PDB file of C-alpha atoms in Angstrom:
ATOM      1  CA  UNK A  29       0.000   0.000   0.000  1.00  0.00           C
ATOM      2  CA  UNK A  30       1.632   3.354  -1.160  1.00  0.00           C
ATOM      3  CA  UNK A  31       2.353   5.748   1.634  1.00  0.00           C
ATOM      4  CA  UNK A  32       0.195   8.822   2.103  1.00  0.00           C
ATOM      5  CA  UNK A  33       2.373  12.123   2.124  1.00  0.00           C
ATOM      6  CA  UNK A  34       1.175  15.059   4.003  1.00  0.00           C
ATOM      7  CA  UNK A  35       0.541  16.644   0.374  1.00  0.00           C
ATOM      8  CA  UNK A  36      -1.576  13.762  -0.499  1.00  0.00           C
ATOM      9  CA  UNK A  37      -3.322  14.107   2.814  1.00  0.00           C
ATOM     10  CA  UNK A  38      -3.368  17.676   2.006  1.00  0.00           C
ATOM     11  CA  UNK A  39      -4.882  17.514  -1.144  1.00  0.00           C
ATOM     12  CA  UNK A  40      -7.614  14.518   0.002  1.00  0.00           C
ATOM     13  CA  UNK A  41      -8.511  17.659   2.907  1.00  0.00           C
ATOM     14  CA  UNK A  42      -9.286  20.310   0.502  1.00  0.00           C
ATOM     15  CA  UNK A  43     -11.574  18.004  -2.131  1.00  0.00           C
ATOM     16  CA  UNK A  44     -13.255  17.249   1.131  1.00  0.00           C
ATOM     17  CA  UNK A  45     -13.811  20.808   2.131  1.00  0.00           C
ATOM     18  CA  UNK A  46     -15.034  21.550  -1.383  1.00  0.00           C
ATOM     19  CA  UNK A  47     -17.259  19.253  -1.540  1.00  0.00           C
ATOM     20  CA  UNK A  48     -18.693  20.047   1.882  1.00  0.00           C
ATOM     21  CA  UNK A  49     -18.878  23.677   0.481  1.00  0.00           C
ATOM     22  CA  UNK A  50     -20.331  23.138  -2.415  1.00  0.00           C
ATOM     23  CA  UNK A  51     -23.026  21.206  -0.805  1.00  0.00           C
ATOM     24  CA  UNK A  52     -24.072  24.125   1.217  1.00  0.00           C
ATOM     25  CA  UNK A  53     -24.092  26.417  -0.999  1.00  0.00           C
ATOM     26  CA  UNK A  54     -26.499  23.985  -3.277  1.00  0.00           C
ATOM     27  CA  UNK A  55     -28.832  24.263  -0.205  1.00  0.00           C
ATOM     28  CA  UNK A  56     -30.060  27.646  -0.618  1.00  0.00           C
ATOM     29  CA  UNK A  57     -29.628  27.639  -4.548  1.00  0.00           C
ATOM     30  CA  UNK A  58     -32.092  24.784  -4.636  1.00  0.00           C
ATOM     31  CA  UNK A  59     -34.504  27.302  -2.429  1.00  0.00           C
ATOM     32  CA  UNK A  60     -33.821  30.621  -5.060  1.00  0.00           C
ATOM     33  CA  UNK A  61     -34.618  27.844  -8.059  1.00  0.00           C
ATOM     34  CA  UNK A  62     -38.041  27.137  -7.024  1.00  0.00           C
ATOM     35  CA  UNK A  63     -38.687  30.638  -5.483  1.00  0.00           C
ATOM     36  CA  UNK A  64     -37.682  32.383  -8.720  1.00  0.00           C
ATOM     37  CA  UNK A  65     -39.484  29.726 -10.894  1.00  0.00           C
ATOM     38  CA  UNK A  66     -42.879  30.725  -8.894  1.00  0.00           C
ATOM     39  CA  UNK A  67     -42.669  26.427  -8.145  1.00  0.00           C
ATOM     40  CA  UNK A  68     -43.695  27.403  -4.376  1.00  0.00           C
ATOM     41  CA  UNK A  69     -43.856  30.731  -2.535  1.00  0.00           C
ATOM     42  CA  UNK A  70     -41.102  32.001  -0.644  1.00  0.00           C
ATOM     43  CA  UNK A  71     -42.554  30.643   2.774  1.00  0.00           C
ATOM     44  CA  UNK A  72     -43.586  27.647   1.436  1.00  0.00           C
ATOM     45  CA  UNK A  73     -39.946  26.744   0.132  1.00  0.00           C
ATOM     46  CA  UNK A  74     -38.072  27.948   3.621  1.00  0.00           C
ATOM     47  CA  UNK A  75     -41.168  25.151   4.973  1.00  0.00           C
ATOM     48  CA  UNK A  76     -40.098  22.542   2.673  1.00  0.00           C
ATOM     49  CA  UNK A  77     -36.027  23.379   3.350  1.00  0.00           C
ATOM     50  CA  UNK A  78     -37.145  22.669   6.967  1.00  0.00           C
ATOM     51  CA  UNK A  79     -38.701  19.346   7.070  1.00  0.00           C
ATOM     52  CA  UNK A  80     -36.082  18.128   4.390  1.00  0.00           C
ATOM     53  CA  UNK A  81     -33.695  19.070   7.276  1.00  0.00           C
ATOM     54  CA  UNK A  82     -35.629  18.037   9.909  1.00  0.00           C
ATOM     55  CA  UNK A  83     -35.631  14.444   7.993  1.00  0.00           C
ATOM     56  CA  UNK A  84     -31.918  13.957   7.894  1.00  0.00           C
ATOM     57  CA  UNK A  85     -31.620  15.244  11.481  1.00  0.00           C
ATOM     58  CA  UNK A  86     -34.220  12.911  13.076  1.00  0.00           C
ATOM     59  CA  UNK A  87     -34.056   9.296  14.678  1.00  0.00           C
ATOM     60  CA  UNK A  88     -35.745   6.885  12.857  1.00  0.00           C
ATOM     61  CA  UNK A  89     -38.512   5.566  15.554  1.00  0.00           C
ATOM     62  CA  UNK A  90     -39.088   1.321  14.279  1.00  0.00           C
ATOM     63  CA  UNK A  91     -42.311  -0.554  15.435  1.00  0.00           C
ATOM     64  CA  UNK A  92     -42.887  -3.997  17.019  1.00  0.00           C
ATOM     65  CA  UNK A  93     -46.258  -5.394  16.354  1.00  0.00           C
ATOM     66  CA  UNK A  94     -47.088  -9.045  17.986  1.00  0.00           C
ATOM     67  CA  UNK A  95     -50.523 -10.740  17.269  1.00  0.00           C
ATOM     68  CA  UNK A  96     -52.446 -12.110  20.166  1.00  0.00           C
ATOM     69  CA  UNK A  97     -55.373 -14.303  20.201  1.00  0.00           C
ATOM     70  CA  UNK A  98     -58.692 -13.450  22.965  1.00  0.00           C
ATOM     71  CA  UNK A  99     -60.151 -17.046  23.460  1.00  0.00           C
ATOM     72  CA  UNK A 100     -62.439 -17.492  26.695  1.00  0.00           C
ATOM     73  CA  UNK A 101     -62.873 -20.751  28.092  1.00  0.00           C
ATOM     74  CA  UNK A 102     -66.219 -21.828  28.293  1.00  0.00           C
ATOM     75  CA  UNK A 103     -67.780 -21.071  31.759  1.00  0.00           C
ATOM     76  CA  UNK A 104     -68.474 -23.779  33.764  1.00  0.00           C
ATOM     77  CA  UNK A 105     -71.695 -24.923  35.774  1.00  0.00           C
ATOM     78  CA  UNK A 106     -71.260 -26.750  39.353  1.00  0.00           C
ATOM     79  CA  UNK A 107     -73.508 -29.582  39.581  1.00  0.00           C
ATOM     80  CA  UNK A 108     -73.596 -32.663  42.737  1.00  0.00           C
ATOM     81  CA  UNK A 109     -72.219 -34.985  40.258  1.00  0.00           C
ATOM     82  CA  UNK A 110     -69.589 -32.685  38.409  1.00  0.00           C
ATOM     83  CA  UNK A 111     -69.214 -29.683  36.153  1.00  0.00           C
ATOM     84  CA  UNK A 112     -70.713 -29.043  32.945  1.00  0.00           C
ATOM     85  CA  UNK A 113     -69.323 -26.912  30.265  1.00  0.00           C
ATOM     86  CA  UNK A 114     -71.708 -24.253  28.489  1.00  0.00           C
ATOM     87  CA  UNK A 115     -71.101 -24.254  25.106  1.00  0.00           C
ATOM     88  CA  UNK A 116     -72.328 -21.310  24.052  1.00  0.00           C
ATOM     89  CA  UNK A 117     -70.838 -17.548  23.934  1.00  0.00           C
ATOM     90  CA  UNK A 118     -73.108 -14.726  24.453  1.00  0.00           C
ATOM     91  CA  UNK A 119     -72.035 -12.159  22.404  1.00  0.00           C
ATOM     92  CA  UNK A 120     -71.994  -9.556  24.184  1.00  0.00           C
ATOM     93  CA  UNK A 121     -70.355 -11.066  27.117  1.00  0.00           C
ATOM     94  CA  UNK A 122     -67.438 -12.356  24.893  1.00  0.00           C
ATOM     95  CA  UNK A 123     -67.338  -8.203  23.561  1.00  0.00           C
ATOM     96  CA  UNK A 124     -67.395  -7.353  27.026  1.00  0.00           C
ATOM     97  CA  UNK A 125     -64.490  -9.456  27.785  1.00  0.00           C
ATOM     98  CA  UNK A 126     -62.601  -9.224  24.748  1.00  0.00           C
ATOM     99  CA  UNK A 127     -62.491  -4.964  25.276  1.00  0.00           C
ATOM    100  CA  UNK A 128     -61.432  -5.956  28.884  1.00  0.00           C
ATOM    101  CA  UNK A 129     -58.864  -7.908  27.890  1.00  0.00           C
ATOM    102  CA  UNK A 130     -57.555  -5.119  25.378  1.00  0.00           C
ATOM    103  CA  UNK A 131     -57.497  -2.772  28.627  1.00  0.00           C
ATOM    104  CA  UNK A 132     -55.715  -5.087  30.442  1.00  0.00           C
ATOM    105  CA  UNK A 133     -52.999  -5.170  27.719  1.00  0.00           C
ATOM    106  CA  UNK A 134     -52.649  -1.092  28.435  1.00  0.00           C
ATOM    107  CA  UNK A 135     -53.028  -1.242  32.364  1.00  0.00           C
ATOM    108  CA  UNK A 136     -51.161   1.670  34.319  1.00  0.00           C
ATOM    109  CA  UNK A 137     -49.983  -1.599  37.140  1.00  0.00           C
ATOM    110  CA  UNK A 138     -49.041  -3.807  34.150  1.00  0.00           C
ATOM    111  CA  UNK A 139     -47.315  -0.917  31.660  1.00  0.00           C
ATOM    112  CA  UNK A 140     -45.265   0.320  35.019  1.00  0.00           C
ATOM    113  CA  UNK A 141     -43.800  -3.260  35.334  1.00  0.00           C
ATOM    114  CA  UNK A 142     -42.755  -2.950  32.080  1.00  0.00           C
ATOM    115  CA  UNK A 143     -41.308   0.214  32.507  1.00  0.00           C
ATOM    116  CA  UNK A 144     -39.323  -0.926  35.670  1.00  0.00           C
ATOM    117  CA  UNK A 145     -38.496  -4.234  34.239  1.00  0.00           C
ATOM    118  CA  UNK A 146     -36.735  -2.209  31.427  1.00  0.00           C
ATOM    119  CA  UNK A 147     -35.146   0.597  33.559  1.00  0.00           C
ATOM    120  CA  UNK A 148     -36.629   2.598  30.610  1.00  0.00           C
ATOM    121  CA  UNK A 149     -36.443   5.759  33.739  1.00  0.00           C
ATOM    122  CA  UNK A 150     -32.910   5.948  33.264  1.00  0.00           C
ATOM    123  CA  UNK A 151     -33.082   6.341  29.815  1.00  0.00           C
ATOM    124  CA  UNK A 152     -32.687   9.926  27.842  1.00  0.00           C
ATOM    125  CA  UNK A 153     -36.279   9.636  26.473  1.00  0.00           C
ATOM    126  CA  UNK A 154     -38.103   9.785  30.036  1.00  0.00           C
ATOM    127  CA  UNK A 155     -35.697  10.540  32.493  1.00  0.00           C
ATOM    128  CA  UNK A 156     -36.561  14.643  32.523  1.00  0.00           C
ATOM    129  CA  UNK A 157     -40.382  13.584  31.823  1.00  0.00           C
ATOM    130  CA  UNK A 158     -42.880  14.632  34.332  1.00  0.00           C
ATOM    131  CA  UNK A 159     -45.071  11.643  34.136  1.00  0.00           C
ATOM    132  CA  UNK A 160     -42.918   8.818  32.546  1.00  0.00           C
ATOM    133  CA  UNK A 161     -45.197   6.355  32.439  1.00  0.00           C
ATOM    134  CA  UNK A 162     -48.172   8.084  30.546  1.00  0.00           C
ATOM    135  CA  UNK A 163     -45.510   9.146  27.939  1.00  0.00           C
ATOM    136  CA  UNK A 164     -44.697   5.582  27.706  1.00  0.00           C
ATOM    137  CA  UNK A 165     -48.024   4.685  27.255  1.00  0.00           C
ATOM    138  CA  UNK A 166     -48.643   6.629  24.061  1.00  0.00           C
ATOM    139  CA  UNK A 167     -45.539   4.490  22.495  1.00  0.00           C
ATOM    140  CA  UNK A 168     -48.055   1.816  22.785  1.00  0.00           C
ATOM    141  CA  UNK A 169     -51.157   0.843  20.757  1.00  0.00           C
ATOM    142  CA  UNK A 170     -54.152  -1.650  20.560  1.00  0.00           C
ATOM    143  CA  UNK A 171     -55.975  -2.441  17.149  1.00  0.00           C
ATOM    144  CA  UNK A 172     -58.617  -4.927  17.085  1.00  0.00           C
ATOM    145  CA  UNK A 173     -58.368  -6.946  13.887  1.00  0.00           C
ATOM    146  CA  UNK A 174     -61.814  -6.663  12.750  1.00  0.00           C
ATOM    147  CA  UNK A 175     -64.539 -10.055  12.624  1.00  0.00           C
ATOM    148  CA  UNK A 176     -61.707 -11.868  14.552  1.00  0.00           C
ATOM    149  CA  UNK A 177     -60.839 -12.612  18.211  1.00  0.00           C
ATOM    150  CA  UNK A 178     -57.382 -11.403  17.221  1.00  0.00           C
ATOM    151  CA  UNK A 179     -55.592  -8.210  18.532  1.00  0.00           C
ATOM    152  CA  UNK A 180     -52.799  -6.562  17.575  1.00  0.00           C
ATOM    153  CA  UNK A 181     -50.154  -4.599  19.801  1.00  0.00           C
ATOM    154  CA  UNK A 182     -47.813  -2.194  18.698  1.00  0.00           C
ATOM    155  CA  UNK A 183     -44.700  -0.559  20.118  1.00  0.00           C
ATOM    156  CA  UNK A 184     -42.617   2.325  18.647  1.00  0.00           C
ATOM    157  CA  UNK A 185     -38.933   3.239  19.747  1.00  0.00           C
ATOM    158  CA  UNK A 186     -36.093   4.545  18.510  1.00  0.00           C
ATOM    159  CA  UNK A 187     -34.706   0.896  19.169  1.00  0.00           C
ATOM    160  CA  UNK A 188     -35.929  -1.999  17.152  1.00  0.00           C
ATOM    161  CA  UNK A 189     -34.894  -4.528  19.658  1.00  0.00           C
ATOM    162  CA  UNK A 190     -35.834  -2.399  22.571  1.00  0.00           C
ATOM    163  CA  UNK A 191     -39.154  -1.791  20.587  1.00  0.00           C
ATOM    164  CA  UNK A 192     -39.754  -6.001  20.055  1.00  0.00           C
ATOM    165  CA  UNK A 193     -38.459  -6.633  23.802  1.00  0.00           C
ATOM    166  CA  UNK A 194     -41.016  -4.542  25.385  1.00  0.00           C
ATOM    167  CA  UNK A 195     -43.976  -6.165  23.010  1.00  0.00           C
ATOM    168  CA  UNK A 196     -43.247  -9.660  24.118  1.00  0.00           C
ATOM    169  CA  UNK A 197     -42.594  -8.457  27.647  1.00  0.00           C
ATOM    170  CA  UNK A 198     -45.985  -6.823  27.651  1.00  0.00           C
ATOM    171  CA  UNK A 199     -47.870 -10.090  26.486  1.00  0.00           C
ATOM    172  CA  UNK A 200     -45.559 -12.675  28.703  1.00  0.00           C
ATOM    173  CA  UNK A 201     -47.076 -10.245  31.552  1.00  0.00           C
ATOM    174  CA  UNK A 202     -50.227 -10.659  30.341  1.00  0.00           C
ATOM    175  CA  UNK A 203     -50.496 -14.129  29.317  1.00  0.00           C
ATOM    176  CA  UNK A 204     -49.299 -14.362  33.097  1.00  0.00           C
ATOM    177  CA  UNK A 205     -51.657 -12.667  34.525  1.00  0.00           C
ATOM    178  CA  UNK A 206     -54.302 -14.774  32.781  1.00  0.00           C
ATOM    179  CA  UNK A 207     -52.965 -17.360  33.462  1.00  0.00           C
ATOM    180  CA  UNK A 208     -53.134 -17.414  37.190  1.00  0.00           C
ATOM    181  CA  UNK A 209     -56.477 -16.411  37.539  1.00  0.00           C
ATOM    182  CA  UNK A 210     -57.558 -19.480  35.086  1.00  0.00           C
ATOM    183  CA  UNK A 211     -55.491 -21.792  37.651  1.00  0.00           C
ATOM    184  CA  UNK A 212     -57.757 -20.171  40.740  1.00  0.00           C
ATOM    185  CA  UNK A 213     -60.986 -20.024  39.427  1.00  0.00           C
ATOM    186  CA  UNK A 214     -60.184 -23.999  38.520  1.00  0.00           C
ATOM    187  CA  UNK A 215     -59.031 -24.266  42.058  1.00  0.00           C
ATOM    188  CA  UNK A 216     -62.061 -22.009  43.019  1.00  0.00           C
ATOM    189  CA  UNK A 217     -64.558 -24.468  40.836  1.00  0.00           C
ATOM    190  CA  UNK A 218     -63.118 -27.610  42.678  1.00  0.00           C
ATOM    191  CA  UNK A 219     -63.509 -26.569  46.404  1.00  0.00           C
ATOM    192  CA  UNK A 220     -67.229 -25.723  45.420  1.00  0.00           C
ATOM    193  CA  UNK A 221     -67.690 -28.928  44.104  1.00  0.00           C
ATOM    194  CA  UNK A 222     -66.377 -30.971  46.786  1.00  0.00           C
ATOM    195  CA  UNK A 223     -68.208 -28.592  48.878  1.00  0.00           C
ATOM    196  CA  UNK A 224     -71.715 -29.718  46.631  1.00  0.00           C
ATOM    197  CA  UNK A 225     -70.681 -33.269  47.392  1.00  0.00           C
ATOM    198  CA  UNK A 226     -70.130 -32.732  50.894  1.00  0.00           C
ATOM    199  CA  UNK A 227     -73.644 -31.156  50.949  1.00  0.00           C
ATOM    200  CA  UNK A 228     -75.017 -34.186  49.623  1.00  0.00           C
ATOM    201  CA  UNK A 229     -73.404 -36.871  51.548  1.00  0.00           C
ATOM    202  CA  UNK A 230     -74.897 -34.767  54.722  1.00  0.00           C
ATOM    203  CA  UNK A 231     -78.333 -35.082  53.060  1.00  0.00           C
ATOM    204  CA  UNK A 232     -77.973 -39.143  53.233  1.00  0.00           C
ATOM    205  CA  UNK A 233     -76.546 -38.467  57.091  1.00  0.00           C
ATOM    206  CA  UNK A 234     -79.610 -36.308  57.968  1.00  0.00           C
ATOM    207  CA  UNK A 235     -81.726 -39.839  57.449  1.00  0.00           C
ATOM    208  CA  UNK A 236     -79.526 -42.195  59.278  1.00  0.00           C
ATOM    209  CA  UNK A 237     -77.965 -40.358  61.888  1.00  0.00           C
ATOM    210  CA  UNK A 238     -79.054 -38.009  64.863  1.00  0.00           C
ATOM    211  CA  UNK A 239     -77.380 -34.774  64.740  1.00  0.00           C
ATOM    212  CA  UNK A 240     -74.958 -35.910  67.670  1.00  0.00           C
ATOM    213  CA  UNK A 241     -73.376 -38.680  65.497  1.00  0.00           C
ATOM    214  CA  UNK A 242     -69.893 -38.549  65.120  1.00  0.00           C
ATOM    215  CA  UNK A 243     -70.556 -39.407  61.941  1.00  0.00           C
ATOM    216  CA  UNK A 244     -72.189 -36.321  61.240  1.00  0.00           C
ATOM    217  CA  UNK A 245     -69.780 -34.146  63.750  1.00  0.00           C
ATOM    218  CA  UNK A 246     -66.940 -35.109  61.442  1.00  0.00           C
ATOM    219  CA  UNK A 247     -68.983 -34.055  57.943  1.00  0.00           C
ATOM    220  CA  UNK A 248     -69.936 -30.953  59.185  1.00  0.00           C
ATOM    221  CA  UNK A 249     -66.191 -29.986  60.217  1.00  0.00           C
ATOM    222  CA  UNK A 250     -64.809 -31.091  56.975  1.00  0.00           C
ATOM    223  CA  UNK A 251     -67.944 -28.737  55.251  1.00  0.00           C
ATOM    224  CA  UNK A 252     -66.719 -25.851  57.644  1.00  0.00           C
ATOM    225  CA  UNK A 253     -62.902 -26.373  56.642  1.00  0.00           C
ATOM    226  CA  UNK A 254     -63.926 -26.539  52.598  1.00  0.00           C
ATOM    227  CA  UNK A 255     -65.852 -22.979  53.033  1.00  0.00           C
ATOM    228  CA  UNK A 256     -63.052 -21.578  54.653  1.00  0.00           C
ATOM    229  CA  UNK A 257     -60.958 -22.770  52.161  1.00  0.00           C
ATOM    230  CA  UNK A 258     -63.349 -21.422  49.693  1.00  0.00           C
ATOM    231  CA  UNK A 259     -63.110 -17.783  51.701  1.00  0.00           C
ATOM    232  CA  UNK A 260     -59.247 -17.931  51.642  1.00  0.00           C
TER     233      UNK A 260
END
């Protein structure tokens, strides 16, 4: 590789120069062309100058979009002998529930976790911001695909991983959340229907045994210790 001489480096300084030069002075000729060839008014071209500016000067801001799916279970019905499952939807329950879930997805308790999981406080964007959190909030969006059960989220920031990290953070929080209170109204469904068959065996007592039985002492302490399970 040849070596560079401090004329060479020279020389490559000025053609730099020029060029940086010349490209400023293009700026405002580009403005008098369209002024002077009545293109746009004189406002309208120091407007356009502007945003052209404003567009090389900008971050670019990318967007995360996941796709989630609202699917109820199908209530259940306690019975003596079990559960049955209702089949059908009412629609404006499921609309009911479907907008609550979309709520959910945009909760102040589960957006702050978020924020705080991400440390997003520290951060240039929100660190001088009065109230971080709503400002995070409007980074964040909920379309309902329409005729479907689908939803879509979206999150914009400067950061396209950033941006698809706090999507799936958002629904692995949510999908939590559901998720627990599936597993205790399962629970809940249970203890009621041991409590039902408890209830029944007590009926088939009540005809055999006096109320002093220890038979039916014993039933009606387990009963007690199901509904304050049930209470809990």
């Amino acid at each position: 590789m040849p070596e560079l001489t401090p004329v060479v480096l020279l020389v490559i300084l000025l053609v730099m120069a020029a060029e940086f030069v010349n490209g400023w002075t293009d700026a405002p000729n580009a403005i008098a062309t369209v002024v002077s060839t009545r293109v746009l008014t004189p406002r309208m071209a120091v407007v356009v100058a502007v945003v052209m500016i404003g567009s090389f000067i900008t971050r670019p801001v990318y967007r995360a979009t996941t796709t989630i799916l609202i699917d109820p279970e199908s209530p259940n019905i306690l019975t003596t002998t079990g559960t049955v499952e209702l089949q059908s939807q009412n629609y404006y329950s499921y609309r009911e529930y479907y907008q609550s879930q979309a709520e959910i997805l945009t909760s102040y308790t589960l957006i702050k976790k978020v924020f705080e999981d991400f440390k997003l406080g520290e951060s240039r964007d929100y660190i001088k911001v009065k109230e971080p959190i709503k400002a995070f909030l409007k980074t964040i969006r909920i379309e309902p695909i329409r005729d479907t059960r689908l939803l879509k989220l979206k999150v914009d920031n400067k950061d396209p991983k950033l941006a698809a990290d706090i999507a799936n953070r958002i629904v692995d929080l949510f999908v939590m959340r559901n998720l627990y209170y599936i597993s205790k109204n399962e629970l809940m469904n249970l203890l009621k229907n041991e409590y039902l068959k408890l209830e029944s065996r007590m009926s088939d007592y009540e005809k055999i045994y006096k109320g002093g039985h220890p038979e039916m002492i014993r039933l009606q302490k387990e009963m007690a210790e199901m509904v304050d399970k049930i209470e809990e």
